[in-house]
Coordinates of C-alpha atoms in Angstrom, one line a residue:
X1 CA 105.0 106.4 108.8
X2 CA 107.8 108.0 108.2
X3 CA 108.4 111.7 107.1
X4 CA 107.6 111.7 102.9
X5 CA 109.2 113.0 99.6
X6 CA 107.2 113.2 96.4
X7 CA 109.1 113.2 93.7
X8 CA 108.0 116.0 90.9
X9 CA 105.6 114.9 88.5
X10 CA 107.9 115.3 85.3
X11 CA 110.0 112.9 86.7
X12 CA 109.9 109.6 86.1
X13 CA 111.5 108.0 88.9
X14 CA 108.8 106.2 91.9
X15 CA 109.7 106.7 95.6
X16 CA 107.8 103.5 97.6
X17 CA 109.9 102.7 100.9
X18 CA 110.4 99.3 99.1
X19 CA 113.0 100.4 97.0
X20 CA 115.0 102.4 99.9
X21 CA 117.8 101.0 101.4
X22 CA 117.9 100.1 104.6
X23 CA 118.0 102.6 107.1
X24 CA 116.5 105.8 105.0
X25 CA 114.2 107.9 104.4
X26 CA 113.1 110.6 101.1
X27 CA 112.2 113.0 103.9
X28 CA 111.4 116.9 102.9
X29 CA 115.3 117.5 104.5
X30 CA 117.0 116.0 102.6
X31 CA 115.8 115.6 98.9
X32 CA 117.1 112.3 97.1
X33 CA 119.6 114.1 94.9
X34 CA 119.4 114.2 91.0
X35 CA 122.0 114.6 88.4
X36 CA 124.5 117.7 89.2
X37 CA 123.3 117.1 92.5
X38 CA 120.3 118.6 92.4
X39 CA 117.3 117.3 94.5
X40 CA 115.3 115.3 91.3
X41 CA 112.0 116.8 93.0
X42 CA 110.2 120.5 94.4
X43 CA 109.3 122.0 97.0
X44 CA 106.4 124.6 96.9
X45 CA 106.2 126.8 99.5
X46 CA 102.4 128.9 98.4
X47 CA 100.5 131.3 100.7
X48 CA 97.8 130.4 102.6
X49 CA 94.3 132.0 101.6
X50 CA 94.2 134.0 104.7
X51 CA 97.4 135.4 103.5
X52 CA 96.6 136.8 100.6
X53 CA 93.1 138.0 101.9
X54 CA 95.0 139.9 104.5
X55 CA 97.1 141.4 101.3
X56 CA 93.8 141.5 98.6
X57 CA 91.8 144.5 102.1
X58 CA 95.6 146.6 102.2
X59 CA 95.7 146.9 98.5
X60 CA 92.1 147.6 98.5
X61 CA 92.2 150.5 101.6
X62 CA 95.8 151.8 100.1
X63 CA 93.7 152.2 97.0
X64 CA 91.5 154.1 97.6
X65 CA 92.6 156.3 99.8
X66 CA 94.5 157.3 96.2
X67 CA 91.9 157.6 94.2
X68 CA 90.5 159.4 96.4
X69 CA 92.8 162.2 97.6
X70 CA 92.6 161.7 94.0
X71 CA 89.2 162.8 93.6
X72 CA 89.3 165.3 96.0
X73 CA 92.4 167.3 94.3
X74 CA 90.5 166.9 90.2
X75 CA 86.9 168.2 92.3
X76 CA 87.2 170.7 89.6
X77 CA 87.5 168.3 86.6
X78 CA 84.6 166.3 88.1
X79 CA 81.7 168.7 89.8
X80 CA 80.9 169.0 93.4
X81 CA 78.4 165.3 94.0
X82 CA 81.7 162.9 91.4
X83 CA 84.2 163.2 94.9
X84 CA 81.2 161.2 97.8
X85 CA 79.9 158.8 94.5
X86 CA 83.9 157.7 94.2
X87 CA 85.6 157.9 97.6
X88 CA 81.3 156.0 98.2
X89 CA 82.5 153.6 95.4
X90 CA 86.2 152.7 96.6
X91 CA 84.9 152.3 100.2
X92 CA 82.8 149.8 99.5
X93 CA 85.6 148.0 97.5
X94 CA 87.2 148.1 100.5
X95 CA 84.7 146.1 103.2
X96 CA 83.9 143.5 100.1
X97 CA 88.1 142.4 100.8
X98 CA 87.9 143.2 104.7
X99 CA 84.9 141.2 104.6
X100 CA 85.9 138.4 102.5
X101 CA 89.1 138.7 105.5
X102 CA 86.8 138.9 108.3
X103 CA 84.5 135.6 107.3
X104 CA 87.3 133.8 107.3
X105 CA 88.2 134.0 111.4
X106 CA 84.3 133.4 112.0
X107 CA 84.8 129.7 114.2
X108 CA 83.3 127.1 111.8
X109 CA 83.6 129.2 108.0
X110 CA 87.1 127.3 107.4
X111 CA 85.8 124.1 108.6
X112 CA 82.7 124.1 106.7
X113 CA 85.3 124.7 103.5
X114 CA 87.6 122.3 104.4
X115 CA 85.0 119.5 104.7
X116 CA 83.2 120.8 101.6
X117 CA 87.1 121.0 99.6
X118 CA 87.5 116.9 101.5
X119 CA 83.8 115.8 100.0
X120 CA 85.0 116.8 96.7
X121 CA 87.7 113.8 96.9
X122 CA 91.2 115.0 97.4
X123 CA 93.8 114.8 94.9
X124 CA 95.9 112.1 96.2
X125 CA 99.3 111.0 93.5
X126 CA 98.9 107.3 92.7
X127 CA 102.8 106.8 93.6
X128 CA 102.0 108.0 97.3
X129 CA 99.0 106.3 97.5
X130 CA 101.7 103.4 96.3
X131 CA 104.2 104.1 99.3
X132 CA 101.0 104.2 102.3
X133 CA 99.9 100.8 100.8
X134 CA 103.8 99.7 102.2
X135 CA 104.5 101.5 104.7
X136 CA 101.3 99.8 106.3
X137 CA 102.1 96.6 105.4
X138 CA 105.3 94.1 107.7
X139 CA 107.6 96.5 108.8
X140 CA 110.4 94.6 107.4
X141 CA 109.5 95.4 104.1
X142 CA 109.5 99.5 105.1
X143 CA 112.2 101.2 106.1
X144 CA 110.8 103.6 107.6
X145 CA 110.2 101.0 110.0
X146 CA 112.3 98.8 112.5
X147 CA 110.9 95.7 113.3
X148 CA 109.4 94.8 117.4
X149 CA 111.1 91.1 118.1
X150 CA 110.2 89.0 121.0
X151 CA 112.3 89.3 124.0
X152 CA 115.2 85.8 123.1
X153 CA 118.2 85.2 124.0
X154 CA 121.3 84.4 121.4
X155 CA 125.3 85.4 121.8
X156 CA 126.3 88.6 122.7
X157 CA 129.1 90.0 119.5
X158 CA 132.6 91.6 120.5
X159 CA 133.1 94.7 119.1
X160 CA 136.5 94.3 119.0
X161 CA 136.6 90.2 117.8
X162 CA 134.8 90.5 114.2
X163 CA 132.7 86.6 113.7
X164 CA 134.7 86.8 110.9
X165 CA 138.3 88.6 109.2
X166 CA 139.1 85.8 106.6
X167 CA 136.8 87.4 103.6
X168 CA 135.3 90.7 103.0
X169 CA 131.8 91.0 104.9
X170 CA 131.1 94.5 103.5
X171 CA 130.5 96.4 100.4
X172 CA 132.4 99.8 99.7
X173 CA 128.3 100.3 99.3
X174 CA 127.5 98.9 102.6
X175 CA 126.5 95.9 101.5
X176 CA 126.5 92.9 103.9
X177 CA 128.6 90.0 102.5
X178 CA 126.9 87.3 103.9
X179 CA 128.6 84.5 105.3
X180 CA 128.0 81.5 107.8
X181 CA 129.0 83.2 110.6
X182 CA 128.2 86.8 110.4
X183 CA 124.7 86.2 111.3
X184 CA 122.5 85.2 113.5
X185 CA 119.4 82.6 112.2
X186 CA 117.0 83.9 115.0
X187 CA 116.8 86.8 115.4
X188 CA 116.0 87.2 111.5
X189 CA 114.0 84.7 111.6
X190 CA 111.4 86.6 114.3
X191 CA 112.2 89.7 111.6
X192 CA 111.1 87.8 108.9
X193 CA 108.1 86.0 110.7
X194 CA 105.0 87.5 108.8
X195 CA 106.7 87.0 105.2
X196 CA 106.2 85.0 102.2
X197 CA 108.7 84.0 99.6
X198 CA 108.0 83.3 96.0
X199 CA 110.8 81.0 94.3
X200 CA 110.8 81.1 90.5
X201 CA 111.8 78.0 88.5
X202 CA 111.7 76.5 85.2
X203 CA 111.4 73.7 83.9
X204 CA 111.5 73.7 80.4
X205 CA 111.9 70.5 78.3
X206 CA 114.1 68.5 79.2
X207 CA 115.1 70.8 83.1
X208 CA 112.3 69.1 84.6
X209 CA 114.0 66.6 85.3
X210 CA 115.3 68.2 88.4
X211 CA 112.2 69.4 89.5
X212 CA 111.7 67.1 92.1
X213 CA 115.2 66.7 93.8
X214 CA 115.1 70.7 93.7
X215 CA 111.7 71.0 95.8
X216 CA 112.8 68.3 98.1
X217 CA 116.2 69.8 98.8
X218 CA 114.2 73.3 99.0
X219 CA 111.5 72.0 101.3
X220 CA 114.8 71.1 104.2
X221 CA 116.1 74.0 103.8
X222 CA 114.7 76.6 102.6
X223 CA 113.1 79.1 103.4
X224 CA 112.3 76.7 106.9
X225 CA 109.3 77.7 109.0
X226 CA 108.4 79.9 106.4
X227 CA 105.3 80.8 103.8
X228 CA 106.6 80.1 100.2
X229 CA 105.3 79.8 97.3
X230 CA 107.3 77.9 94.5
X231 CA 106.0 79.3 90.7
X232 CA 107.2 76.5 88.7
X233 CA 107.4 78.6 85.4
X234 CA 107.3 74.7 82.9
X235 CA 106.1 73.5 79.4
X236 CA 105.4 70.0 80.6
X237 CA 102.6 71.4 83.3
X238 CA 102.5 67.3 83.1
X239 CA 105.0 66.3 84.7
X240 CA 105.6 68.4 87.4
X241 CA 106.0 66.0 90.6
X242 CA 103.9 65.7 93.6
X243 CA 106.1 66.8 96.0
X244 CA 104.3 66.4 100.2
X245 CA 104.8 70.3 101.4
X246 CA 106.0 71.9 105.0
X247 CA 102.5 73.8 106.0
X248 CA 101.8 77.4 104.4
X249 CA 104.0 76.2 101.3
X250 CA 102.6 75.9 98.0
X251 CA 103.2 74.4 94.8
X252 CA 102.2 77.0 91.9
X253 CA 102.9 75.5 87.5
X254 CA 102.6 78.6 85.5
X255 CA 102.6 77.1 81.9
X256 CA 104.7 78.7 79.2
X257 CA 106.3 78.2 75.9
X258 CA 109.0 76.4 75.0
X259 CA 112.4 77.6 72.5
X260 CA 114.3 75.8 70.4
X261 CA 117.6 76.8 71.4
X262 CA 118.0 76.9 75.1
X263 CA 120.1 80.3 74.3
X264 CA 116.5 82.2 73.9
X265 CA 115.0 79.9 77.3
X266 CA 117.7 81.4 79.3
X267 CA 116.6 84.7 78.1
X268 CA 113.6 84.7 78.0
X269 CA 112.9 83.9 82.1
X270 CA 113.2 88.0 82.4
X271 CA 110.4 89.2 80.3
X272 CA 108.5 85.6 81.8
X273 CA 109.7 86.9 85.8
X274 CA 108.3 91.2 84.6
X275 CA 105.4 89.5 83.1
X276 CA 103.8 87.7 85.6
X277 CA 105.3 90.1 88.5
X278 CA 102.9 92.8 87.2
X279 CA 100.5 90.4 86.9
X280 CA 100.7 88.3 90.2
X281 CA 104.2 88.1 92.1
X282 CA 103.0 91.6 93.1
X283 CA 99.8 90.2 95.0
X284 CA 101.1 87.3 96.6
X285 CA 104.2 87.4 97.7
X286 CA 106.5 90.1 99.3
X287 CA 110.1 89.0 98.3
X288 CA 111.1 87.6 94.9
X289 CA 113.8 85.1 94.6
X290 CA 114.9 83.7 91.6
X291 CA 116.5 80.5 90.7
X292 CA 118.4 77.8 88.3
X293 CA 116.2 74.4 88.0
X294 CA 118.9 72.6 88.0
X295 CA 121.0 72.5 92.0
X296 CA 119.9 71.1 94.8
X297 CA 120.3 72.5 98.6
X298 CA 122.4 70.8 100.4
X299 CA 121.9 73.2 103.5
X300 CA 120.5 76.5 104.7
X301 CA 118.6 79.2 103.2
X302 CA 116.6 81.8 105.0
X303 CA 116.1 84.6 105.3
X304 CA 118.7 85.8 106.1
X305 CA 119.1 86.9 102.0
X306 CA 116.5 89.0 101.2
X307 CA 117.4 93.0 100.9
X308 CA 115.7 95.3 98.8
X309 CA 117.5 93.5 95.6
X310 CA 120.8 90.6 96.0
X311 CA 122.9 89.0 94.2
X312 CA 124.8 86.7 94.6
X313 CA 128.7 86.0 93.5
X314 CA 129.9 83.4 90.7
X315 CA 131.6 80.2 92.0
X316 CA 134.8 81.0 89.4
X317 CA 134.9 84.4 89.2
X318 CA 134.7 85.3 93.2
X319 CA 138.7 85.7 93.4
X320 CA 139.0 87.4 90.1
X321 CA 140.3 90.6 89.4
X322 CA 137.1 92.6 86.9
X323 CA 139.3 92.6 84.2
X324 CA 139.2 88.2 83.9
X325 CA 135.3 88.7 84.1
X326 CA 133.4 87.9 81.6
X327 CA 131.4 91.1 81.0
X328 CA 130.2 91.9 77.6
X329 CA 132.8 93.4 75.6
X330 CA 131.0 94.9 72.4
X331 CA 129.9 98.5 73.1
X332 CA 127.4 97.9 71.1
X333 CA 125.6 95.7 73.0
X334 CA 123.1 96.9 75.7
X335 CA 125.0 94.8 78.3
X336 CA 128.2 96.6 77.3
X337 CA 130.9 97.1 80.7
X338 CA 134.8 98.5 80.0
X339 CA 137.5 96.9 81.0
X340 CA 138.1 99.6 83.9
X341 CA 134.4 99.0 85.5
X342 CA 132.7 96.3 87.5
X343 CA 132.9 95.6 90.8
X344 CA 131.9 91.4 91.4
X345 CA 130.6 89.2 88.4
X346 CA 126.9 88.0 89.7
X347 CA 126.1 84.4 88.6
X348 CA 122.1 84.6 86.6
X349 CA 121.3 81.3 88.6
X350 CA 120.5 83.3 92.2
X351 CA 119.6 86.7 92.7
X352 CA 115.9 88.0 93.3
X353 CA 114.8 91.0 96.0
X354 CA 111.1 93.2 97.1
X355 CA 108.6 92.1 93.9
X356 CA 108.7 95.7 93.3
X357 CA 112.8 95.8 92.7
X358 CA 112.9 92.3 90.6
X359 CA 110.6 93.5 88.5
X360 CA 112.4 96.3 87.9
X361 CA 115.4 94.0 87.6
X362 CA 113.9 92.1 85.2
X363 CA 112.0 95.1 83.3
X364 CA 115.0 96.2 82.0
X365 CA 117.1 93.2 81.3
X366 CA 114.3 91.9 78.6
X367 CA 113.9 95.9 77.0
X368 CA 118.1 95.6 76.7
X369 CA 117.9 91.8 75.1
X370 CA 115.1 93.1 73.1
X371 CA 117.6 96.3 71.3
X372 CA 120.4 93.9 70.9
X373 CA 118.2 91.8 69.5
X374 CA 117.0 94.3 66.2
X375 CA 121.0 95.2 66.7
X376 CA 121.3 92.2 65.5
X377 CA 123.3 90.3 68.9
X378 CA 123.5 88.8 71.8
X379 CA 125.4 89.4 74.6
X380 CA 128.2 86.4 75.5
X381 CA 126.8 84.5 78.2
X382 CA 122.4 86.1 77.7
X383 CA 120.7 87.4 80.6
X384 CA 123.2 86.8 83.1
X385 CA 125.5 89.1 80.7
X386 CA 122.1 91.9 81.3
X387 CA 121.5 90.9 84.9
X388 CA 125.4 91.8 85.8
X389 CA 125.5 94.9 83.7
X390 CA 122.2 96.4 85.8
X391 CA 123.9 95.2 88.9
X392 CA 126.4 97.4 88.0
X393 CA 124.8 100.0 88.2
X394 CA 121.8 99.7 91.1
X395 CA 124.3 97.9 93.5
X396 CA 122.9 95.4 95.1
X397 CA 121.4 96.1 99.3
X398 CA 123.4 92.3 99.9
X399 CA 125.3 89.7 97.6
X400 CA 125.7 86.8 98.9
X401 CA 128.9 84.6 99.1
X402 CA 129.6 81.7 97.0
X403 CA 128.6 79.4 99.9
X404 CA 124.6 80.1 98.0
X405 CA 125.8 79.0 94.3
X406 CA 128.4 75.7 93.6
X407 CA 129.7 73.4 91.5
X408 CA 131.6 71.4 92.7
X409 CA 132.9 70.7 89.4
X410 CA 134.1 73.3 88.4
X411 CA 136.7 73.6 90.8
X412 CA 137.8 72.6 94.6
X413 CA 135.7 73.6 98.1
X414 CA 138.1 76.4 99.6
X415 CA 139.1 76.7 103.2
X416 CA 136.8 80.0 103.8
X417 CA 133.6 78.0 102.7
X418 CA 132.2 76.6 105.4
X419 CA 129.1 76.1 103.9
X420 CA 127.5 74.9 101.1
X421 CA 124.1 75.6 100.6
X422 CA 123.2 75.8 96.9
X423 CA 124.9 73.4 94.8
X424 CA 124.8 72.5 90.5
X425 CA 123.8 68.6 90.2
X426 CA 126.1 67.0 88.0
X427 CA 124.9 66.2 84.6
X428 CA 125.4 65.8 80.8
X429 CA 124.8 70.2 79.6
X430 CA 125.0 69.0 76.1
X431 CA 122.2 66.0 76.2
X432 CA 119.8 68.3 78.6
X433 CA 119.8 71.3 76.6
X434 CA 119.2 69.0 73.4

């Protein structure tokens, strides 16, 4: 287990292994930096009890000597018998301090006291308990540990011959951008072999008609060979189709209410994912992938996407400047992003990460939408606008290229897209949203 650094109790930040970027550890030598470059936590170095006993003994001896000398000097005032009496009292006090220290040096005495304190129960911060539980799970979830892979044969990479020179493969904050040709599925499958992935999809009202094709193609291409739980949010549980599933995969139907407007359905997704993450996802899966249902899988979508927090580039803006992004531009909205800010424009139909990170993301977006609603505002692209605001200030640890979300009706496939993995199903938006 890696060294841990416990944040100060007065701060609300919680640091768990699943929240760290890969390769990062919170250690006493390098505490997290807060505003202004100051550490957000504290280190308290208290003197040990044995040190206090020694200091107390020395102080007692010094006090005895000083008062004894004073008593001898003032014999006339106290009388002839006062000096022996006072010296005896001070000698007793000095011995009391001395022997209280000596007891700690007796073999077994200190251990006996420590065992008694342990029987009373050590006080362990809750966040440290959570971190230890995380560290004892699969190593791919713990950035403090490197997962062991079996012996295997695969092509050797060439440092001076990059696998992709035609596209950006790394963000300025060192998050990989996932394209065909930059990863080896066999290595990754070995690293994530003990992983359970949850996939959330909303099939509310007429959108339930897309569910069968979605599940059928997911069984062919999504996380093949891994444990998967499909969480289907729907107001029509009786209409959920029965699709043959591979071993270790299951469909869980979560009945929820519908809303009159499709925009409300879209915005309430964040609230529902947040609520169910707390109720069950945290206890059932390792990673959570949140996707649109009116899509189909056309090629491999595997564990290469998994990361503490990932987003997917929107197919309509992958080559655009930030000024052209359709961010929320009204300063009154919680989703507001100024025109001189922004990294990418992320699609609301494909995001995810560890359950802890997805819980934080969906909770923050839901709370922001509640504030907007109280102020009579609705972000221009609803939950997608709030998602982009969150990912701007909480940089994703992995970014999926447009291979992972494409709409062939929107534009032609460019030559640098070697694969189309997850594509939109042709539909009449106006009819399906009624």
